[in-house]
CSV table of C-alpha atoms in Angstrom, one decimal:
chain,number,residue,atom,x,y,z
A,1,MET,CA,23.5,-38.8,7.0
A,2,THR,CA,26.5,-37.2,4.9
A,3,THR,CA,28.4,-34.1,6.4
A,4,GLU,CA,26.9,-32.1,3.6
A,5,LYS,CA,23.2,-33.0,4.9
A,6,LYS,CA,24.0,-32.6,8.3
A,7,ASN,CA,25.4,-28.9,7.6
A,8,GLY,CA,22.2,-28.3,5.2
A,9,ALA,CA,20.0,-29.6,8.1
A,10,LEU,CA,21.7,-27.2,10.6
A,11,VAL,CA,21.6,-24.0,8.4
A,12,SER,CA,17.8,-24.6,7.9
A,13,ILE,CA,17.3,-25.2,11.3
A,14,ILE,CA,19.0,-21.8,12.3
A,15,ALA,CA,17.1,-20.1,9.6
A,16,MET,CA,13.7,-21.6,11.2
A,17,MET,CA,14.6,-20.3,14.8
A,18,PHE,CA,15.4,-16.9,13.6
A,19,LEU,CA,12.0,-16.8,11.8
A,20,PHE,CA,10.2,-18.1,15.0
A,21,ALA,CA,11.5,-15.1,16.6
A,22,MET,CA,10.4,-12.7,13.9
A,23,ILE,CA,6.8,-14.1,14.0
A,24,SER,CA,6.8,-12.8,17.6
A,25,PHE,CA,8.4,-9.7,17.0
A,26,VAL,CA,5.9,-8.5,14.4
A,27,THR,CA,3.0,-9.9,16.3
A,28,ASN,CA,3.9,-8.3,19.9
A,29,MET,CA,4.1,-4.8,18.4
A,30,ALA,CA,0.4,-4.5,18.0
A,31,ALA,CA,-1.0,-4.3,21.3
A,32,PRO,CA,1.5,-1.7,22.5
A,33,PHE,CA,1.0,0.3,19.5
A,34,GLY,CA,-2.7,0.1,20.5
A,35,THR,CA,-1.8,2.3,23.5
A,36,ILE,CA,-0.8,5.3,21.2
A,37,TRP,CA,-4.2,4.8,19.2
A,38,ASP,CA,-6.3,4.5,22.4
A,39,ASP,CA,-5.4,7.8,23.5
A,40,HIS,CA,-7.1,9.1,20.1
A,41,TYR,CA,-10.0,6.8,19.8
A,42,ASP,CA,-11.5,5.1,22.7
A,43,TRP,CA,-12.3,2.0,20.5
A,44,ALA,CA,-9.0,1.5,18.7
A,45,GLY,CA,-7.0,0.3,21.3
A,46,MET,CA,-6.9,-3.6,20.4
A,47,MET,CA,-8.1,-3.1,16.6
A,48,GLY,CA,-4.5,-3.4,15.1
A,49,ASN,CA,-4.0,-6.5,16.9
A,50,MET,CA,-7.7,-7.8,15.9
A,51,MET,CA,-6.4,-7.1,12.1
A,52,ASN,CA,-3.3,-8.8,12.4
A,53,PHE,CA,-4.9,-11.8,13.8
A,54,ALA,CA,-7.6,-11.8,11.3
A,55,ALA,CA,-5.2,-12.3,8.6
A,56,TYR,CA,-5.2,-16.0,10.0
A,57,LEU,CA,-9.0,-16.4,9.1
A,58,PHE,CA,-8.1,-15.9,5.5
A,59,MET,CA,-4.9,-17.2,5.2
A,60,GLY,CA,-4.7,-20.5,7.3
A,61,ILE,CA,-5.4,-22.8,4.7
A,62,PRO,CA,-4.2,-21.0,1.6
A,63,ALA,CA,-0.7,-21.0,3.4
A,64,GLY,CA,-0.7,-24.8,3.2
A,65,ILE,CA,-1.8,-24.8,-0.2
A,66,LEU,CA,0.9,-22.3,-1.0
A,67,ILE,CA,3.8,-24.6,0.2
A,68,THR,CA,2.5,-27.7,-1.6
A,69,LYS,CA,2.5,-25.3,-4.8
A,70,ILE,CA,6.0,-23.6,-4.3
A,71,GLY,CA,7.7,-25.1,-1.7
A,72,TYR,CA,8.7,-23.6,1.9
A,73,LYS,CA,11.6,-21.4,0.8
A,74,LYS,CA,9.6,-19.8,-1.7
A,75,THR,CA,6.6,-19.4,0.6
A,76,ALA,CA,8.9,-18.1,3.4
A,77,LEU,CA,10.0,-15.5,0.8
A,78,VAL,CA,6.5,-14.3,0.1
A,79,ALA,CA,6.0,-13.9,3.7
A,80,LEU,CA,9.0,-11.8,4.3
A,81,ALA,CA,7.9,-9.6,1.4
A,82,LEU,CA,4.6,-9.2,3.0
A,83,GLY,CA,6.0,-8.2,6.2
A,84,PHE,CA,8.1,-5.5,4.8
A,85,ILE,CA,5.5,-4.3,2.8
A,86,GLY,CA,3.3,-4.2,6.0
A,87,MET,CA,5.7,-2.1,8.0
A,88,ALA,CA,6.2,0.2,5.6
A,89,ILE,CA,2.3,1.0,5.3
A,90,GLN,CA,2.6,1.3,9.2
A,91,TYR,CA,5.5,3.5,8.8
A,92,LEU,CA,3.7,5.6,5.9
A,93,SER,CA,0.7,6.0,8.5
A,94,SER,CA,3.2,7.3,11.4
A,95,THR,CA,4.3,10.3,8.8
A,96,MET,CA,0.4,11.6,8.8
A,97,SER,CA,-1.7,13.4,11.4
A,98,ALA,CA,-2.9,11.0,14.0
A,99,SER,CA,-6.2,13.0,14.2
A,100,GLU,CA,-7.3,12.3,10.7
A,101,ILE,CA,-9.4,8.5,10.7
A,102,SER,CA,-7.9,7.9,7.3
A,103,THR,CA,-4.6,7.7,8.9
A,104,TYR,CA,-5.6,5.0,11.6
A,105,VAL,CA,-7.0,3.1,8.5
A,106,ILE,CA,-3.7,3.1,6.8
A,107,TYR,CA,-2.1,1.6,9.9
A,108,LEU,CA,-4.8,-0.9,10.1
A,109,ILE,CA,-4.3,-1.9,6.4
A,110,GLY,CA,-0.8,-2.4,7.3
A,111,ALA,CA,-1.4,-4.6,10.6
A,112,PHE,CA,-3.5,-6.9,8.2
A,113,ILE,CA,-0.7,-7.3,5.7
A,114,CYS,CA,1.6,-8.0,8.6
A,115,GLY,CA,-1.0,-10.7,9.7
A,116,PHE,CA,-0.5,-12.6,6.4
A,117,CYS,CA,3.2,-12.5,6.9
A,118,VAL,CA,3.0,-13.9,10.1
A,119,CYS,CA,0.3,-16.4,9.1
A,120,ILE,CA,2.6,-17.9,6.9
A,121,LEU,CA,5.6,-17.9,8.3
A,122,ASN,CA,4.0,-19.8,11.3
A,123,THR,CA,2.8,-22.5,9.0
A,124,VAL,CA,6.3,-22.7,7.2
A,125,VAL,CA,8.5,-22.7,10.6
A,126,ASN,CA,6.5,-25.4,12.6
A,127,PRO,CA,6.5,-28.5,10.1
A,128,MET,CA,10.0,-27.5,9.0
A,129,LEU,CA,11.5,-27.7,12.6
A,130,ASN,CA,9.4,-30.9,13.0
A,131,GLN,CA,10.7,-32.6,9.7
A,132,LEU,CA,14.2,-31.4,10.6
A,133,GLY,CA,14.4,-32.9,13.7
A,134,GLY,CA,13.0,-36.1,12.3
A,135,GLY,CA,9.6,-35.9,14.1
A,136,GLY,CA,8.9,-37.3,17.5
A,137,ASN,CA,10.7,-36.0,20.8
A,138,ARG,CA,13.8,-34.2,18.7
A,139,GLY,CA,10.9,-32.6,16.3
A,140,ASN,CA,9.1,-31.6,19.4
A,141,GLN,CA,12.4,-30.3,21.1
A,142,LEU,CA,13.4,-28.1,18.2
A,143,ILE,CA,9.8,-26.5,18.1
A,144,GLN,CA,10.0,-26.1,22.0
A,145,THR,CA,13.4,-24.2,21.5
A,146,GLY,CA,11.9,-22.2,18.5
A,147,GLY,CA,9.5,-21.2,20.9
A,148,THR,CA,11.8,-20.1,23.7
A,149,LEU,CA,13.2,-17.7,21.2
A,150,ASN,CA,9.8,-16.7,20.2
A,151,SER,CA,8.9,-15.9,23.6
A,152,LEU,CA,12.3,-14.1,23.9
A,153,ALA,CA,11.4,-11.4,21.1
A,154,ALA,CA,7.9,-11.1,22.8
A,155,THR,CA,9.6,-10.3,26.1
A,156,LEU,CA,11.6,-7.5,24.3
A,157,THR,CA,9.2,-5.9,21.6
A,158,PRO,CA,6.9,-4.3,24.4
A,159,MET,CA,10.0,-2.9,26.5
A,160,MET,CA,11.4,-1.4,23.3
A,161,VAL,CA,7.9,0.3,22.3
A,162,GLY,CA,7.7,1.6,25.8
A,163,MET,CA,11.2,3.0,25.9
A,164,LEU,CA,10.3,5.0,22.7
A,165,VAL,CA,6.7,6.3,23.4
A,166,GLY,CA,7.4,7.3,27.1
A,167,GLU,CA,4.3,8.4,28.7
A,168,THR,CA,1.5,8.3,26.6
A,169,THR,CA,-0.8,11.3,26.0
A,170,GLU,CA,-3.3,12.6,23.3
A,171,LYS,CA,-0.3,14.3,21.6
A,172,THR,CA,1.7,10.8,21.6
A,173,THR,CA,1.6,9.4,17.8
A,174,MET,CA,3.2,6.6,15.7
A,175,GLU,CA,6.1,8.9,15.0
A,176,SER,CA,7.7,8.0,18.3
A,177,VAL,CA,8.0,4.3,17.2
A,178,GLN,CA,9.6,5.2,13.8
A,179,PRO,CA,12.9,4.0,14.7
A,180,LEU,CA,11.4,0.5,15.4
A,181,LEU,CA,9.7,0.3,12.2
A,182,PHE,CA,12.8,1.3,10.4
A,183,ILE,CA,14.2,-1.5,12.4
A,184,ALA,CA,11.7,-3.9,11.4
A,185,MET,CA,11.9,-3.0,7.5
A,186,ALA,CA,15.6,-3.6,7.6
A,187,ILE,CA,15.2,-6.9,9.7
A,188,PHE,CA,12.7,-8.3,6.7
A,189,ALA,CA,15.0,-6.9,3.8
A,190,ILE,CA,17.9,-8.7,5.5
A,191,SER,CA,16.0,-11.9,6.1
A,192,PHE,CA,14.8,-11.8,2.6
A,193,CYS,CA,18.0,-11.9,1.3
A,194,ILE,CA,19.7,-14.3,3.8
A,195,ILE,CA,16.8,-16.9,3.0
A,196,TYR,CA,16.9,-16.2,-0.7
A,197,PHE,CA,20.8,-17.2,-0.8
A,198,THR,CA,20.6,-19.9,1.9
A,199,LYS,CA,19.7,-23.6,0.5
A,200,LEU,CA,17.3,-24.9,2.9
A,201,GLN,CA,16.5,-28.8,3.4
A,202,GLU,CA,13.1,-28.9,2.9
A,203,PRO,CA,10.4,-31.6,3.7
A,204,LYS,CA,8.7,-33.0,0.6
A,205,THR,CA,5.2,-31.9,-0.1
A,206,GLU,CA,2.2,-33.4,-1.6
A,207,ALA,CA,-0.8,-31.7,-3.5
A,208,GLN,CA,-4.1,-32.6,-1.6
A,209,ASN,CA,-7.7,-32.3,-2.4
A,210,VAL,CA,-8.1,-29.7,0.1
A,211,MET,CA,-12.0,-29.7,0.6
A,212,GLU,CA,-11.7,-33.5,1.3
A,213,GLY,CA,-8.9,-33.2,4.1
A,214,VAL,CA,-10.7,-30.6,5.9
A,215,LYS,CA,-14.0,-32.7,5.7
A,216,GLY,CA,-12.2,-35.7,7.2
A,217,ALA,CA,-10.3,-33.8,9.7
A,218,LEU,CA,-13.5,-32.3,10.8
A,219,SER,CA,-15.3,-36.0,11.2
A,220,PHE,CA,-12.9,-36.3,14.6
A,221,ARG,CA,-14.7,-34.6,17.8
A,222,HIS,CA,-11.6,-34.4,19.6
A,223,LEU,CA,-10.0,-32.4,16.9
A,224,VAL,CA,-13.3,-29.9,16.6
A,225,LEU,CA,-13.4,-29.3,20.5
A,226,GLY,CA,-9.4,-28.6,20.0
A,227,ILE,CA,-9.9,-26.0,17.4
A,228,ILE,CA,-12.3,-24.1,19.9
A,229,ALA,CA,-9.7,-24.5,22.5
A,230,ILE,CA,-6.7,-23.1,20.4
A,231,PHE,CA,-9.3,-20.2,19.1
A,232,PHE,CA,-9.7,-19.5,23.0
A,233,TYR,CA,-6.1,-20.2,23.9
A,234,VAL,CA,-4.7,-17.5,21.6
A,235,GLY,CA,-7.1,-15.2,22.9
A,236,ILE,CA,-5.8,-15.9,26.4
A,237,GLU,CA,-2.3,-15.8,25.4
A,238,VAL,CA,-2.7,-12.0,23.9
A,239,GLY,CA,-5.5,-10.9,26.1
A,240,ILE,CA,-3.7,-11.2,29.4
A,241,PRO,CA,-0.7,-9.0,28.9
A,242,GLY,CA,-2.5,-7.0,26.4
A,243,GLN,CA,-5.3,-5.6,28.8
A,244,LEU,CA,-2.6,-5.4,31.3
A,245,LEU,CA,-0.8,-2.8,29.1
A,246,PHE,CA,-3.9,-0.7,29.0
A,247,TYR,CA,-4.3,-0.9,32.6
A,248,LEU,CA,-0.9,0.1,33.6
A,249,THR,CA,-0.7,2.8,30.8
A,250,GLU,CA,-3.9,4.9,31.7
A,251,PRO,CA,-3.0,8.3,33.2
A,252,VAL,CA,-3.1,8.4,37.0
A,253,ALA,CA,-5.1,11.8,36.5
A,254,GLU,CA,-7.8,9.5,35.0
A,255,GLY,CA,-7.6,6.8,37.8
A,256,GLY,CA,-5.0,4.7,36.4
A,257,VAL,CA,-2.4,3.1,37.9
A,258,LEU,CA,1.0,4.2,36.3
A,259,GLY,CA,0.6,6.4,33.1
A,260,SER,CA,3.9,5.2,32.1
A,261,ALA,CA,4.6,3.1,28.8
A,262,PRO,CA,8.3,2.3,29.4
A,263,ILE,CA,7.6,0.9,32.7
A,264,ALA,CA,4.0,-0.8,31.6
A,265,GLY,CA,6.1,-2.3,29.0
A,266,ALA,CA,8.8,-3.7,31.1
A,267,ILE,CA,6.2,-5.2,33.1
A,268,ALA,CA,4.2,-6.6,30.4
A,269,GLY,CA,7.4,-8.1,29.2
A,270,ILE,CA,8.0,-10.2,32.5
A,271,TYR,CA,4.7,-11.9,31.4
A,272,TRP,CA,6.5,-13.1,27.9
A,273,LEU,CA,9.7,-13.6,29.9
A,274,LEU,CA,7.8,-16.1,32.2
A,275,MET,CA,6.2,-17.9,28.8
A,276,LEU,CA,10.0,-18.7,27.8
A,277,VAL,CA,10.7,-19.9,30.9
A,278,GLY,CA,7.7,-22.3,30.9
A,279,ARG,CA,8.4,-23.4,27.4
A,280,PHE,CA,12.0,-24.2,28.1
A,281,SER,CA,10.9,-25.9,31.2
A,282,SER,CA,8.4,-28.0,29.1
A,283,SER,CA,10.7,-29.3,26.9
A,284,LEU,CA,12.8,-31.0,29.6
A,285,ILE,CA,9.6,-32.4,31.1
A,286,SER,CA,7.4,-33.4,28.2
A,287,GLY,CA,9.0,-37.1,27.9
A,288,LYS,CA,7.8,-37.8,31.3
A,289,ILE,CA,4.5,-35.8,31.9
A,290,SER,CA,1.7,-36.2,29.6
A,291,PRO,CA,0.3,-32.9,27.4
A,292,ARG,CA,-3.4,-33.9,29.2
A,293,THR,CA,-1.5,-33.6,32.6
A,294,GLN,CA,0.2,-30.3,31.6
A,295,LEU,CA,-2.9,-28.8,30.3
A,296,VAL,CA,-5.1,-29.8,33.6
A,297,PHE,CA,-2.4,-28.3,35.8
A,298,THR,CA,-1.7,-25.1,33.7
A,299,SER,CA,-5.3,-24.2,33.0
A,300,GLY,CA,-6.5,-24.7,36.8
A,301,LEU,CA,-3.4,-22.6,38.1
A,302,ALA,CA,-4.3,-20.1,35.8
A,303,ILE,CA,-7.9,-19.7,36.8
A,304,ILE,CA,-6.7,-19.3,40.3
A,305,LEU,CA,-4.3,-16.9,39.6
A,306,LEU,CA,-6.8,-14.8,38.1
A,307,LEU,CA,-9.6,-15.1,40.3
A,308,VAL,CA,-6.8,-13.9,43.1
A,309,ALA,CA,-5.9,-11.1,40.8
A,310,ILE,CA,-10.0,-10.0,40.4
A,311,PHE,CA,-10.6,-10.3,44.0
A,312,LEU,CA,-7.5,-8.9,45.5
A,313,PRO,CA,-8.0,-5.1,46.9
A,314,GLU,CA,-6.3,-2.6,44.5
A,315,ASP,CA,-4.6,-0.9,47.5
A,316,ILE,CA,-2.8,-3.7,48.2
A,317,LYS,CA,0.4,-2.8,46.6
A,318,MET,CA,4.2,-3.9,45.8
A,319,THR,CA,7.1,-2.5,43.8
A,320,LEU,CA,7.9,-4.0,40.4
A,321,LYS,CA,10.3,-2.6,38.0
A,322,GLY,CA,10.9,0.5,40.3
A,323,ALA,CA,7.1,1.4,40.4
A,324,GLU,CA,4.5,0.9,42.8
A,325,VAL,CA,1.6,-1.5,41.2
A,326,PRO,CA,-1.2,-3.5,43.1
A,327,VAL,CA,-0.1,-6.8,44.0
A,328,LYS,CA,-2.7,-8.2,41.6
A,329,VAL,CA,-0.7,-7.3,38.6
A,330,LEU,CA,2.0,-10.0,40.1
A,331,PHE,CA,-0.7,-12.8,39.7
A,332,ILE,CA,-1.7,-11.5,36.3
A,333,ILE,CA,1.9,-12.0,35.2
A,334,LEU,CA,2.4,-15.4,36.6
A,335,CYS,CA,-0.2,-16.6,34.2
A,336,GLY,CA,2.8,-16.4,31.7
A,337,ILE,CA,3.9,-19.8,32.9
A,338,CYS,CA,0.8,-21.4,32.4
A,339,THR,CA,0.0,-20.2,28.8
A,340,SER,CA,3.4,-21.1,27.7
A,341,VAL,CA,2.7,-24.8,27.3
A,342,MET,CA,-0.8,-24.4,26.3
A,343,TRP,CA,-0.5,-24.5,22.0
A,344,GLY,CA,1.9,-27.3,22.0
A,345,VAL,CA,-0.1,-29.6,24.2
A,346,VAL,CA,-3.5,-28.8,22.6
A,347,PHE,CA,-1.9,-29.4,19.3
A,348,ASN,CA,-0.7,-32.4,20.4
A,349,LEU,CA,-4.1,-33.7,22.0
A,350,ALA,CA,-6.1,-32.6,19.0
A,351,THR,CA,-4.1,-34.2,16.3
A,352,GLU,CA,-3.9,-37.5,18.1
A,353,GLY,CA,-4.9,-40.4,15.5
A,354,LEU,CA,-5.8,-38.4,12.8
A,355,GLY,CA,-3.2,-39.8,10.0
A,356,LYS,CA,-3.5,-38.2,6.8
A,357,PHE,CA,-5.6,-35.7,8.0
A,358,THR,CA,-3.0,-34.3,10.2
A,359,ALA,CA,-2.0,-31.8,7.7
A,360,ALA,CA,-5.5,-30.4,6.9
A,361,ALA,CA,-5.8,-30.2,10.9
A,362,SER,CA,-2.5,-28.1,10.7
A,363,GLY,CA,-4.6,-25.7,8.4
A,364,LEU,CA,-7.7,-25.3,10.4
A,365,PHE,CA,-5.4,-24.5,13.6
A,366,MET,CA,-3.8,-21.8,11.8
A,367,THR,CA,-7.2,-20.6,10.8
A,368,MET,CA,-8.5,-20.5,14.4
A,369,VAL,CA,-5.2,-18.5,15.6
A,370,VAL,CA,-7.8,-15.3,14.5
A,371,GLY,CA,-8.9,-16.0,18.1
A,372,GLY,CA,-5.9,-13.8,19.3
A,373,GLY,CA,-7.7,-10.9,17.5
A,374,VAL,CA,-11.5,-11.7,18.3
A,375,MET,CA,-11.2,-12.3,22.1
A,376,PRO,CA,-8.8,-9.6,23.1
A,377,LEU,CA,-11.0,-7.1,21.3
A,378,ILE,CA,-14.2,-8.3,23.2
A,379,GLN,CA,-12.2,-8.1,26.3
A,380,ASN,CA,-11.1,-4.4,25.5
A,381,PHE,CA,-14.8,-3.6,24.7
A,382,MET,CA,-15.7,-5.0,28.3
A,383,SER,CA,-12.9,-3.1,30.0
A,384,ASP,CA,-14.6,0.3,28.9
A,385,LYS,CA,-18.1,-1.3,30.6
A,386,VAL,CA,-16.8,-2.8,33.7
A,387,GLY,CA,-13.0,-2.0,33.9
A,388,HIS,CA,-9.8,-3.4,33.3
A,389,ILE,CA,-9.5,-6.0,35.9
A,390,GLN,CA,-13.0,-7.3,35.7
A,391,SER,CA,-12.6,-7.7,31.8
A,392,TYR,CA,-10.4,-10.8,32.9
A,393,TRP,CA,-13.7,-12.8,33.9
A,394,LEU,CA,-13.7,-13.5,30.0
A,395,VAL,CA,-10.2,-15.2,30.4
A,396,VAL,CA,-11.3,-17.0,33.4
A,397,ALA,CA,-14.4,-18.6,31.2
A,398,MET,CA,-12.0,-19.3,28.2
A,399,LEU,CA,-9.5,-21.0,30.6
A,400,ALA,CA,-12.4,-23.0,32.1
A,401,TYR,CA,-13.1,-24.4,28.5
A,402,MET,CA,-9.3,-25.5,28.4
A,403,LEU,CA,-9.7,-27.1,31.4
A,404,PHE,CA,-12.8,-29.0,30.0
A,405,TYR,CA,-11.0,-30.1,27.2
A,406,ALA,CA,-7.8,-31.2,29.0
A,407,LEU,CA,-10.6,-33.4,31.3
A,408,ILE,CA,-13.1,-34.5,28.6
A,409,GLY,CA,-13.0,-33.0,25.5
A,410,SER,CA,-9.5,-34.3,24.5
A,411,LYS,CA,-10.3,-38.0,24.6
A,412,PRO,CA,-10.2,-39.3,21.3
A,413,SER,CA,-13.9,-40.6,20.2
A,414,LYS,CA,-14.6,-44.3,19.1
A,415,LYS,CA,-14.6,-42.7,15.6
A,416,ALA,CA,-11.1,-41.4,15.8
A,417,GLU,CA,-9.9,-45.0,17.3
A,418,ALA,CA,-11.5,-47.0,14.6
C-alpha cells in the first residue's frame, strides 16, 4: 500500500471513529431528556427514546440503498444534516411552554429525525471500519475500538444532562439543557464541514435487488432468530440504564430513591463506562474465545445479576457517587459488562455462512434496532403498574431468549450450510 493510500485510510478511520462516538452522543440524550418530560406527562418518559429508535424501522434498509446510490461519504453528509435539523427542532421545543402538548410533539419530531441520523451513521460506520481494516480480525478490532469510543460518549452524555438539569421537578423544562443542544448543533455543523472537505477512502458498492437479497437472507433460520435476538438486545441495552434513571430521579417525597438528576446521571454513566471496559476487553480475547461462548456467559451472568437486584431488599444500602442508594443499583449497573459484547457476537453468529446475503442481513439488523425504542417503552409502562425494579422481569425474559439463541438458535441450519 502506498503512503498516500495509508494516509487516506488513516484519515478515514479517524473520521469513522468520531462518527461512531457521535451516534452514542445523540442516542443517549433521549433517556435523560425523558426524566424532564416525565414530570409533565406520566406516559412521556421513554417516548423520545421510542421515536429515536422507531426511525430505524423506516430507515434501516433505505440507508443501505442510499449508500449504493451515492456512496458512503455523501450518505454520511446526509446523516449529519439530518442530525443538525433534529437537534434544531428539539431546541425549538425548549423555547416553548412545556405545559403545552404541542411542545412535546415538536420535541418528538426532533427526536425522530435524529433517529434517521444515527441509523444512517450506523449503516455507514460499521462496514467502513470493517473494510478499512481489511475485514477479519483487524476489521473487527477497528469496530471494537469504535465501540469503545461509542461507550465513552454514552458514559458522558447522561452525566452532562444531569449536571444541567439538577433536581427534576414539575418546573424543570428543556430550557435547562439548551447549552447541550447548542453544543450538539455545533458538533453536527463542524462534523459536516470536516467530512465534506475530507477525502475518504470508500469501499466499493454494488447495486443489488433489495427484495431478492432480503428474501434470500431470511431463508436462513439462524439469521431470523438472530434478528429477534438483536431486537431484544437493543431493548436490554437501553432499558437497563434508562429505567435506572427513572428509579433514581423519582423525588424522595414521592417514595423515590434520590430525586437528583446529576447523581442519577453519574450513576447511570457507570453502566456505559462498564460497557466501554467490556468492549475493550472483548477486543483482546475474541481471537481465543468464540462468540457463542461469550454470549452464553454474558447473558447467563446478566440474568443472575438482575435476579439478585430484583430480590435484594431495598433497605440494604451502600454509598455510590457520594449518595446512599440500594445495593441492588450496583447489580443493575454491573450488567453493562455483559451487554457490552452482545451486539458484535450476535451479528457474528447470525451472519455466519450468509455469503452474498450478508449485506441484506445488515439492513435487516439495522431495522430491528427499533427494539431499543419498543422494549424500554413497554418496560416503562410496566414500571407504572408494578414498580421500577419489578419491571426488570421483562429484561430477564429478553436475556433468557439471548441465552437460548447462544445455546441453540445460533447454530447454522442444514439449509444454511448447503
